Amino acid sequence: MNKTLYMTPAGRACLQHGNITQPRKFTWLGGVFTFMFISTLTLSDAYAGGNGATSGTPGSAGSQVTGGGGGGSGSGRNDGGDGSVTDGKGADGQNGNSAGLGGDPGMQITASQTMTTSVTGGAGADGTGAAGGGTGIIVRSGASLTLDGATVTGGNGGTGTPNNLDTGSGGGGTGMLTDGNLILTGSGSSITGGAGGTGSSSGGGGGTAVVLTGGTATHLTNESGTITGGVGGRGRSGGGGGAAVVTNANVTNLVGGTITGGDGGIRPSASITASGGGGAGILVANNGQNTVSIINQGVISGGNGGPSFAAGGNGEGGAGEGGAQGGNASNGRLGDGGAGVKGAFLSIINAGAINGGKSGEPLFGGQTSRQANAIEFTGGVNRLELQAGWSFLGKVVGMTGSTNTLVLGGDTTQPQGTGATVFDVTQLSATGGNGQFQGFSTYHKTGTSTWQLTGTTAQLTPWTVSNGTLSINTDESLGDVSGALTLLNNATLATRADISTARNVMLGQGGGKFDVSPSTTLALAGMISGPGSLTKAGDGTLTLSGNTLWTGDT
């Protein structure tokens, strides 16, 4: 298999390779160096891209979000660009008297393999317009990569010239950019976005840890690893934390897996500041109307915003998604925390923890720390399924214009404790309301588990029970009485107290079952319709006084 050592325009060496299983040493004496391995190569040492060089000529901006981190502001505080999607090189600094060149990627891969080594993208050069860090690893041609105890880190952004408010610092580089499948397994596997550079004016944005561009035919599986967005750089205006994952591919985060957005940057002194926002845990982007699946059994969290030393005001630090640049300071503001998961056309199954980040703490009072949303459905058609073990810190919000379904599912029943298969319907509200779960219009019970509804709600919450058991103590747990109840596949509505209701019931394909507890009565005064059969279970009493139009058996 041919391997090529190639030189970048700034004279920095990078290794482009396919399968690698055994180490080899080499010496370069100039010119183009190409060599052949008869055996495959194992990466046993750490590889790093070259650092950015210093140049008096500003470079051009790369593409947004998915390459290396953003270049820093130069004179006049003009923003630099983000790193290149094409080659993972950090953006050069912009408009500076000494604009640094961006860091190079640490490694490029085009063949499927397992990696046990450490790789770091090149750091962005310092300067008046500091440069962005390079991507740690770029995976092309749909190659699959497994990290088994390996660590991958994006290059850090360059530092702006000290004591010069017309400087800007570089953004951190992306940890990994891939269009194929990615698996993190083994002890110690991690991917981290590069840290944003420190600046007298704006701190650089933290780099995204993982960018997946292969679409829904590809998958990120985090078995036990740690994926963390880069920390925003410190500055008069803090840089935003990088997202942990930016994706149009599917994501599975198993028990033991951790995905966390980067924290926003601050200025470590008592002066007018605007702190950076925390990065999203998972930001779904560029998926069109293709539904992206996210299955979580571990922990997904947004990054925390930076604290503020000022008493208040409306200036904002950098937003925390994908390595945003730091903003300009104005009277100080706490950096907002990043959302746990954010995007449109999502199907999320949560049997773990999804947490929004917190805003920074007010160091001198005058402001109140805020909890970011755990999930933000920004549009499209979305589905959220809760399974035993679920929890959220922060609200789950379906934004205006999105269509959202809440599902109580799984095959495991957990009657008590954290993550119990119990749902309090008082948590439901319209978008903009006070409920923890906002903007849902359709409600399903799936799986063989038993879920109990507690509390009452006046929201319209038409429930469809297609498998297992949905248990209630009061009809008001099913929402406004105008919302019909649908039973399919001989699924069960269990009643544990006396209930009388005019709610309509639809018995669909496979019919439904009413399980009435002993010494209680379930009185159905609404219309019962549909082709399915009706089955009575339990030692309690069932009475039917409404129109009975169903055509199935009893």
PDB file of N, CA, C and O in Angstrom, residues 268-330:
ATOM      1  N   PRO A 268     -10.842  37.092  33.173  1.00  0.00           N
ATOM      2  CA  PRO A 268     -10.606  36.871  34.603  1.00  0.00           C
ATOM      3  C   PRO A 268     -10.227  38.129  35.363  1.00  0.00           C
ATOM      4  O   PRO A 268      -9.216  38.181  36.043  1.00  0.00           O
ATOM      5  N   SER A 269     -11.040  39.178  35.227  1.00  0.00           N
ATOM      6  CA  SER A 269     -10.785  40.382  36.002  1.00  0.00           C
ATOM      7  C   SER A 269     -12.079  41.160  36.135  1.00  0.00           C
ATOM      8  O   SER A 269     -13.001  40.990  35.341  1.00  0.00           O
ATOM      9  N   ALA A 270     -12.148  42.010  37.121  1.00  0.00           N
ATOM     10  CA  ALA A 270     -13.376  42.756  37.391  1.00  0.00           C
ATOM     11  C   ALA A 270     -13.437  43.988  36.501  1.00  0.00           C
ATOM     12  O   ALA A 270     -13.051  45.072  36.879  1.00  0.00           O
ATOM     13  N   SER A 271     -13.911  43.803  35.276  1.00  0.00           N
ATOM     14  CA  SER A 271     -14.067  44.908  34.347  1.00  0.00           C
ATOM     15  C   SER A 271     -15.261  44.615  33.465  1.00  0.00           C
ATOM     16  O   SER A 271     -15.880  43.584  33.573  1.00  0.00           O
ATOM     17  N   ILE A 272     -15.590  45.532  32.592  1.00  0.00           N
ATOM     18  CA  ILE A 272     -16.733  45.341  31.705  1.00  0.00           C
ATOM     19  C   ILE A 272     -16.461  44.134  30.806  1.00  0.00           C
ATOM     20  O   ILE A 272     -15.478  44.106  30.065  1.00  0.00           O
ATOM     21  N   THR A 273     -17.306  43.159  30.887  1.00  0.00           N
ATOM     22  CA  THR A 273     -17.098  41.948  30.112  1.00  0.00           C
ATOM     23  C   THR A 273     -18.400  41.442  29.533  1.00  0.00           C
ATOM     24  O   THR A 273     -19.479  41.790  29.989  1.00  0.00           O
ATOM     25  N   ALA A 274     -18.291  40.623  28.513  1.00  0.00           N
ATOM     26  CA  ALA A 274     -19.430  39.869  27.984  1.00  0.00           C
ATOM     27  C   ALA A 274     -18.948  38.443  27.830  1.00  0.00           C
ATOM     28  O   ALA A 274     -18.030  38.168  27.069  1.00  0.00           O
ATOM     29  N   SER A 275     -19.529  37.555  28.588  1.00  0.00           N
ATOM     30  CA  SER A 275     -19.035  36.182  28.598  1.00  0.00           C
ATOM     31  C   SER A 275     -19.600  35.379  27.429  1.00  0.00           C
ATOM     32  O   SER A 275     -20.691  35.642  26.940  1.00  0.00           O
ATOM     33  N   GLY A 276     -18.842  34.374  27.000  1.00  0.00           N
ATOM     34  CA  GLY A 276     -19.264  33.527  25.903  1.00  0.00           C
ATOM     35  C   GLY A 276     -20.315  32.506  26.329  1.00  0.00           C
ATOM     36  O   GLY A 276     -20.374  32.086  27.482  1.00  0.00           O
ATOM     37  N   GLY A 277     -21.170  32.105  25.372  1.00  0.00           N
ATOM     38  CA  GLY A 277     -22.172  31.091  25.637  1.00  0.00           C
ATOM     39  C   GLY A 277     -21.589  29.696  25.564  1.00  0.00           C
ATOM     40  O   GLY A 277     -20.567  29.456  24.922  1.00  0.00           O
ATOM     41  N   GLY A 278     -22.237  28.758  26.249  1.00  0.00           N
ATOM     42  CA  GLY A 278     -21.811  27.366  26.188  1.00  0.00           C
ATOM     43  C   GLY A 278     -22.194  26.723  24.866  1.00  0.00           C
ATOM     44  O   GLY A 278     -23.170  27.102  24.218  1.00  0.00           O
ATOM     45  N   GLY A 279     -21.435  25.731  24.443  1.00  0.00           N
ATOM     46  CA  GLY A 279     -21.710  25.021  23.204  1.00  0.00           C
ATOM     47  C   GLY A 279     -22.808  23.979  23.385  1.00  0.00           C
ATOM     48  O   GLY A 279     -23.034  23.453  24.480  1.00  0.00           O
ATOM     49  N   ALA A 280     -23.518  23.672  22.319  1.00  0.00           N
ATOM     50  CA  ALA A 280     -24.534  22.624  22.357  1.00  0.00           C
ATOM     51  C   ALA A 280     -23.878  21.263  22.565  1.00  0.00           C
ATOM     52  O   ALA A 280     -22.749  21.030  22.123  1.00  0.00           O
ATOM     53  N   GLY A 281     -24.595  20.357  23.238  1.00  0.00           N
ATOM     54  CA  GLY A 281     -24.108  18.985  23.315  1.00  0.00           C
ATOM     55  C   GLY A 281     -24.128  18.341  21.943  1.00  0.00           C
ATOM     56  O   GLY A 281     -23.106  17.857  21.444  1.00  0.00           O
ATOM     57  N   ILE A 282     -25.307  18.311  21.301  1.00  0.00           N
ATOM     58  CA  ILE A 282     -25.447  17.830  19.923  1.00  0.00           C
ATOM     59  C   ILE A 282     -26.236  18.871  19.149  1.00  0.00           C
ATOM     60  O   ILE A 282     -27.357  19.228  19.532  1.00  0.00           O
ATOM     61  N   LEU A 283     -25.662  19.361  18.067  1.00  0.00           N
ATOM     62  CA  LEU A 283     -26.314  20.309  17.173  1.00  0.00           C
ATOM     63  C   LEU A 283     -26.531  19.618  15.836  1.00  0.00           C
ATOM     64  O   LEU A 283     -25.562  19.241  15.167  1.00  0.00           O
ATOM     65  N   VAL A 284     -27.789  19.405  15.454  1.00  0.00           N
ATOM     66  CA  VAL A 284     -28.102  18.758  14.181  1.00  0.00           C
ATOM     67  C   VAL A 284     -28.261  19.843  13.127  1.00  0.00           C
ATOM     68  O   VAL A 284     -29.051  20.782  13.291  1.00  0.00           O
ATOM     69  N   ALA A 285     -27.511  19.727  12.040  1.00  0.00           N
ATOM     70  CA  ALA A 285     -27.495  20.755  11.005  1.00  0.00           C
ATOM     71  C   ALA A 285     -27.287  20.111   9.645  1.00  0.00           C
ATOM     72  O   ALA A 285     -26.735  19.020   9.522  1.00  0.00           O
ATOM     73  N   ASN A 286     -27.744  20.787   8.618  1.00  0.00           N
ATOM     74  CA  ASN A 286     -27.537  20.373   7.221  1.00  0.00           C
ATOM     75  C   ASN A 286     -28.135  19.003   6.920  1.00  0.00           C
ATOM     76  O   ASN A 286     -27.628  18.269   6.077  1.00  0.00           O
ATOM     77  N   ASN A 287     -29.234  18.656   7.611  1.00  0.00           N
ATOM     78  CA  ASN A 287     -29.903  17.376   7.346  1.00  0.00           C
ATOM     79  C   ASN A 287     -31.136  17.530   6.482  1.00  0.00           C
ATOM     80  O   ASN A 287     -31.834  16.539   6.219  1.00  0.00           O
ATOM     81  N   GLY A 288     -31.427  18.748   6.002  1.00  0.00           N
ATOM     82  CA  GLY A 288     -32.610  18.950   5.180  1.00  0.00           C
ATOM     83  C   GLY A 288     -33.850  18.502   5.932  1.00  0.00           C
ATOM     84  O   GLY A 288     -34.076  18.867   7.081  1.00  0.00           O
ATOM     85  N   GLN A 289     -34.664  17.651   5.283  1.00  0.00           N
ATOM     86  CA  GLN A 289     -35.830  17.076   5.942  1.00  0.00           C
ATOM     87  C   GLN A 289     -35.616  15.605   6.269  1.00  0.00           C
ATOM     88  O   GLN A 289     -36.574  14.869   6.529  1.00  0.00           O
ATOM     89  N   ASN A 290     -34.357  15.177   6.278  1.00  0.00           N
ATOM     90  CA  ASN A 290     -34.033  13.812   6.678  1.00  0.00           C
ATOM     91  C   ASN A 290     -34.018  13.720   8.202  1.00  0.00           C
ATOM     92  O   ASN A 290     -33.383  14.518   8.876  1.00  0.00           O
ATOM     93  N   THR A 291     -34.716  12.725   8.746  1.00  0.00           N
ATOM     94  CA  THR A 291     -34.810  12.572  10.186  1.00  0.00           C
ATOM     95  C   THR A 291     -33.522  11.967  10.740  1.00  0.00           C
ATOM     96  O   THR A 291     -33.094  10.890  10.316  1.00  0.00           O
ATOM     97  N   VAL A 292     -32.918  12.659  11.678  1.00  0.00           N
ATOM     98  CA  VAL A 292     -31.705  12.197  12.351  1.00  0.00           C
ATOM     99  C   VAL A 292     -32.104  11.505  13.657  1.00  0.00           C
ATOM    100  O   VAL A 292     -32.860  12.064  14.463  1.00  0.00           O
ATOM    101  N   SER A 293     -31.594  10.288  13.868  1.00  0.00           N
ATOM    102  CA  SER A 293     -31.890   9.512  15.064  1.00  0.00           C
ATOM    103  C   SER A 293     -30.817   9.749  16.124  1.00  0.00           C
ATOM    104  O   SER A 293     -29.622   9.659  15.841  1.00  0.00           O
ATOM    105  N   ILE A 294     -31.259  10.038  17.354  1.00  0.00           N
ATOM    106  CA  ILE A 294     -30.352  10.172  18.499  1.00  0.00           C
ATOM    107  C   ILE A 294     -30.862   9.249  19.594  1.00  0.00           C
ATOM    108  O   ILE A 294     -31.977   9.419  20.086  1.00  0.00           O
ATOM    109  N   ILE A 295     -30.052   8.257  19.965  1.00  0.00           N
ATOM    110  CA  ILE A 295     -30.396   7.319  21.035  1.00  0.00           C
ATOM    111  C   ILE A 295     -29.422   7.561  22.179  1.00  0.00           C
ATOM    112  O   ILE A 295     -28.207   7.458  21.998  1.00  0.00           O
ATOM    113  N   ASN A 296     -29.948   7.878  23.350  1.00  0.00           N
ATOM    114  CA  ASN A 296     -29.091   8.213  24.487  1.00  0.00           C
ATOM    115  C   ASN A 296     -29.383   7.331  25.690  1.00  0.00           C
ATOM    116  O   ASN A 296     -30.511   7.260  26.172  1.00  0.00           O
ATOM    117  N   GLN A 297     -28.316   6.653  26.150  1.00  0.00           N
ATOM    118  CA  GLN A 297     -28.367   5.926  27.410  1.00  0.00           C
ATOM    119  C   GLN A 297     -27.330   6.456  28.391  1.00  0.00           C
ATOM    120  O   GLN A 297     -27.276   6.026  29.533  1.00  0.00           O
ATOM    121  N   GLY A 298     -26.506   7.371  27.937  1.00  0.00           N
ATOM    122  CA  GLY A 298     -25.466   7.968  28.762  1.00  0.00           C
ATOM    123  C   GLY A 298     -25.846   9.367  29.192  1.00  0.00           C
ATOM    124  O   GLY A 298     -26.954   9.610  29.674  1.00  0.00           O
ATOM    125  N   VAL A 299     -24.924  10.320  28.990  1.00  0.00           N
ATOM    126  CA  VAL A 299     -25.149  11.709  29.401  1.00  0.00           C
ATOM    127  C   VAL A 299     -24.806  12.630  28.235  1.00  0.00           C
ATOM    128  O   VAL A 299     -23.706  12.554  27.670  1.00  0.00           O
ATOM    129  N   ILE A 300     -25.746  13.506  27.877  1.00  0.00           N
ATOM    130  CA  ILE A 300     -25.547  14.544  26.870  1.00  0.00           C
ATOM    131  C   ILE A 300     -25.829  15.876  27.540  1.00  0.00           C
ATOM    132  O   ILE A 300     -26.907  16.069  28.115  1.00  0.00           O
ATOM    133  N   SER A 301     -24.888  16.806  27.463  1.00  0.00           N
ATOM    134  CA  SER A 301     -25.050  18.088  28.165  1.00  0.00           C
ATOM    135  C   SER A 301     -24.559  19.235  27.302  1.00  0.00           C
ATOM    136  O   SER A 301     -23.556  19.102  26.588  1.00  0.00           O
ATOM    137  N   GLY A 302     -25.244  20.368  27.384  1.00  0.00           N
ATOM    138  CA  GLY A 302     -24.715  21.594  26.826  1.00  0.00           C
ATOM    139  C   GLY A 302     -23.642  22.164  27.725  1.00  0.00           C
ATOM    140  O   GLY A 302     -23.597  21.892  28.932  1.00  0.00           O
ATOM    141  N   GLY A 303     -22.759  22.967  27.161  1.00  0.00           N
ATOM    142  CA  GLY A 303     -21.725  23.606  27.958  1.00  0.00           C
ATOM    143  C   GLY A 303     -22.284  24.758  28.769  1.00  0.00           C
ATOM    144  O   GLY A 303     -23.345  25.324  28.464  1.00  0.00           O
ATOM    145  N   ASN A 304     -21.581  25.114  29.803  1.00  0.00           N
ATOM    146  CA  ASN A 304     -21.984  26.238  30.647  1.00  0.00           C
ATOM    147  C   ASN A 304     -21.475  27.557  30.070  1.00  0.00           C
ATOM    148  O   ASN A 304     -20.386  27.621  29.487  1.00  0.00           O
ATOM    149  N   GLY A 305     -22.270  28.612  30.235  1.00  0.00           N
ATOM    150  CA  GLY A 305     -21.824  29.931  29.831  1.00  0.00           C
ATOM    151  C   GLY A 305     -20.819  30.495  30.802  1.00  0.00           C
ATOM    152  O   GLY A 305     -20.726  30.070  31.960  1.00  0.00           O
ATOM    153  N   GLY A 306     -20.044  31.467  30.347  1.00  0.00           N
ATOM    154  CA  GLY A 306     -19.067  32.091  31.225  1.00  0.00           C
ATOM    155  C   GLY A 306     -19.721  33.074  32.182  1.00  0.00           C
ATOM    156  O   GLY A 306     -20.751  33.671  31.873  1.00  0.00           O
ATOM    157  N   PRO A 307     -19.147  33.258  33.363  1.00  0.00           N
ATOM    158  CA  PRO A 307     -19.681  34.247  34.308  1.00  0.00           C
ATOM    159  C   PRO A 307     -19.330  35.660  33.883  1.00  0.00           C
ATOM    160  O   PRO A 307     -18.494  35.878  33.021  1.00  0.00           O
ATOM    161  N   SER A 308     -19.997  36.608  34.511  1.00  0.00           N
ATOM    162  CA  SER A 308     -19.738  38.015  34.200  1.00  0.00           C
ATOM    163  C   SER A 308     -19.304  38.743  35.453  1.00  0.00           C
ATOM    164  O   SER A 308     -19.839  38.519  36.531  1.00  0.00           O
ATOM    165  N   PHE A 309     -18.353  39.670  35.281  1.00  0.00           N
ATOM    166  CA  PHE A 309     -17.919  40.499  36.396  1.00  0.00           C
ATOM    167  C   PHE A 309     -18.723  41.795  36.459  1.00  0.00           C
ATOM    168  O   PHE A 309     -18.617  42.538  37.411  1.00  0.00           O
ATOM    169  N   ALA A 310     -19.499  42.067  35.404  1.00  0.00           N
ATOM    170  CA  ALA A 310     -20.268  43.312  35.386  1.00  0.00           C
ATOM    171  C   ALA A 310     -21.641  43.094  36.007  1.00  0.00           C
ATOM    172  O   ALA A 310     -22.091  41.978  36.183  1.00  0.00           O
ATOM    173  N   ALA A 311     -22.311  44.197  36.314  1.00  0.00           N
ATOM    174  CA  ALA A 311     -23.580  44.113  37.021  1.00  0.00           C
ATOM    175  C   ALA A 311     -24.758  43.876  36.094  1.00  0.00           C
ATOM    176  O   ALA A 311     -25.831  43.530  36.535  1.00  0.00           O
ATOM    177  N   GLY A 312     -24.622  44.057  34.817  1.00  0.00           N
ATOM    178  CA  GLY A 312     -25.765  43.860  33.936  1.00  0.00           C
ATOM    179  C   GLY A 312     -25.524  44.509  32.596  1.00  0.00           C
ATOM    180  O   GLY A 312     -24.433  44.933  32.274  1.00  0.00           O
ATOM    181  N   GLY A 313     -26.570  44.599  31.771  1.00  0.00           N
ATOM    182  CA  GLY A 313     -26.432  45.214  30.459  1.00  0.00           C
ATOM    183  C   GLY A 313     -26.824  44.256  29.368  1.00  0.00           C
ATOM    184  O   GLY A 313     -27.326  43.167  29.615  1.00  0.00           O
ATOM    185  N   ASN A 314     -26.618  44.652  28.122  1.00  0.00           N
ATOM    186  CA  ASN A 314     -27.094  43.863  27.000  1.00  0.00           C
ATOM    187  C   ASN A 314     -26.003  43.448  26.030  1.00  0.00           C
ATOM    188  O   ASN A 314     -26.284  43.004  24.932  1.00  0.00           O
ATOM    189  N   GLY A 315     -24.752  43.609  26.366  1.00  0.00           N
ATOM    190  CA  GLY A 315     -23.699  43.115  25.501  1.00  0.00           C
ATOM    191  C   GLY A 315     -23.655  41.600  25.545  1.00  0.00           C
ATOM    192  O   GLY A 315     -23.965  40.990  26.556  1.00  0.00           O
ATOM    193  N   GLU A 316     -23.292  40.948  24.464  1.00  0.00           N
ATOM    194  CA  GLU A 316     -23.290  39.494  24.410  1.00  0.00           C
ATOM    195  C   GLU A 316     -21.922  38.959  24.010  1.00  0.00           C
ATOM    196  O   GLU A 316     -21.280  39.482  23.112  1.00  0.00           O
ATOM    197  N   GLY A 317     -21.503  37.908  24.682  1.00  0.00           N
ATOM    198  CA  GLY A 317     -20.331  37.174  24.247  1.00  0.00           C
ATOM    199  C   GLY A 317     -20.691  36.290  23.074  1.00  0.00           C
ATOM    200  O   GLY A 317     -21.822  36.258  22.606  1.00  0.00           O
ATOM    201  N   GLY A 318     -19.731  35.537  22.586  1.00  0.00           N
ATOM    202  CA  GLY A 318     -19.947  34.684  21.427  1.00  0.00           C
ATOM    203  C   GLY A 318     -20.979  33.602  21.699  1.00  0.00           C
ATOM    204  O   GLY A 318     -21.083  33.075  22.792  1.00  0.00           O
ATOM    205  N   ALA A 319     -21.768  33.277  20.691  1.00  0.00           N
ATOM    206  CA  ALA A 319     -22.719  32.179  20.798  1.00  0.00           C
ATOM    207  C   ALA A 319     -21.955  30.870  20.794  1.00  0.00           C
ATOM    208  O   ALA A 319     -20.905  30.755  20.178  1.00  0.00           O
ATOM    209  N   GLY A 320     -22.480  29.858  21.462  1.00  0.00           N
ATOM    210  CA  GLY A 320     -21.728  28.627  21.633  1.00  0.00           C
ATOM    211  C   GLY A 320     -22.181  27.495  20.749  1.00  0.00           C
ATOM    212  O   GLY A 320     -22.730  26.520  21.229  1.00  0.00           O
ATOM    213  N   GLU A 321     -21.987  27.594  19.460  1.00  0.00           N
ATOM    214  CA  GLU A 321     -22.323  26.499  18.563  1.00  0.00           C
ATOM    215  C   GLU A 321     -21.245  26.379  17.498  1.00  0.00           C
ATOM    216  O   GLU A 321     -21.053  27.273  16.685  1.00  0.00           O
ATOM    217  N   GLY A 322     -20.537  25.280  17.516  1.00  0.00           N
ATOM    218  CA  GLY A 322     -19.606  25.004  16.448  1.00  0.00           C
ATOM    219  C   GLY A 322     -18.404  25.904  16.395  1.00  0.00           C
ATOM    220  O   GLY A 322     -17.818  26.096  15.333  1.00  0.00           O
ATOM    221  N   GLY A 323     -17.983  26.473  17.510  1.00  0.00           N
ATOM    222  CA  GLY A 323     -16.787  27.298  17.506  1.00  0.00           C
ATOM    223  C   GLY A 323     -17.039  28.700  17.029  1.00  0.00           C
ATOM    224  O   GLY A 323     -16.380  29.204  16.135  1.00  0.00           O
ATOM    225  N   ALA A 324     -18.034  29.383  17.586  1.00  0.00           N
ATOM    226  CA  ALA A 324     -18.327  30.753  17.178  1.00  0.00           C
ATOM    227  C   ALA A 324     -17.253  31.704  17.697  1.00  0.00           C
ATOM    228  O   ALA A 324     -16.618  31.453  18.705  1.00  0.00           O
ATOM    229  N   GLN A 325     -17.082  32.820  17.006  1.00  0.00           N
ATOM    230  CA  GLN A 325     -16.133  33.825  17.472  1.00  0.00           C
ATOM    231  C   GLN A 325     -16.673  34.535  18.700  1.00  0.00           C
ATOM    232  O   GLN A 325     -17.872  34.560  18.953  1.00  0.00           O
ATOM    233  N   GLY A 326     -15.766  35.162  19.466  1.00  0.00           N
ATOM    234  CA  GLY A 326     -16.206  35.982  20.587  1.00  0.00           C
ATOM    235  C   GLY A 326     -16.849  37.266  20.097  1.00  0.00           C
ATOM    236  O   GLY A 326     -16.521  37.777  19.039  1.00  0.00           O
ATOM    237  N   GLY A 327     -17.775  37.798  20.869  1.00  0.00           N
ATOM    238  CA  GLY A 327     -18.428  39.038  20.503  1.00  0.00           C
ATOM    239  C   GLY A 327     -17.719  40.236  21.099  1.00  0.00           C
ATOM    240  O   GLY A 327     -16.731  40.116  21.813  1.00  0.00           O
ATOM    241  N   ASN A 328     -18.231  41.437  20.823  1.00  0.00           N
ATOM    242  CA  ASN A 328     -17.668  42.655  21.406  1.00  0.00           C
ATOM    243  C   ASN A 328     -18.326  42.940  22.741  1.00  0.00           C
ATOM    244  O   ASN A 328     -19.515  42.709  22.937  1.00  0.00           O
ATOM    245  N   ALA A 329     -17.561  43.435  23.678  1.00  0.00           N
ATOM    246  CA  ALA A 329     -18.070  43.663  25.029  1.00  0.00           C
ATOM    247  C   ALA A 329     -18.940  44.911  25.084  1.00  0.00           C
ATOM    248  O   ALA A 329     -18.695  45.887  24.405  1.00  0.00           O
ATOM    249  N   SER A 330     -19.981  44.856  25.915  1.00  0.00           N
ATOM    250  CA  SER A 330     -20.809  46.036  26.138  1.00  0.00           C
ATOM    251  C   SER A 330     -21.590  45.854  27.430  1.00  0.00           C
ATOM    252  O   SER A 330     -22.621  45.200  27.444  1.00  0.00           O
TER     253      SER A 330
END
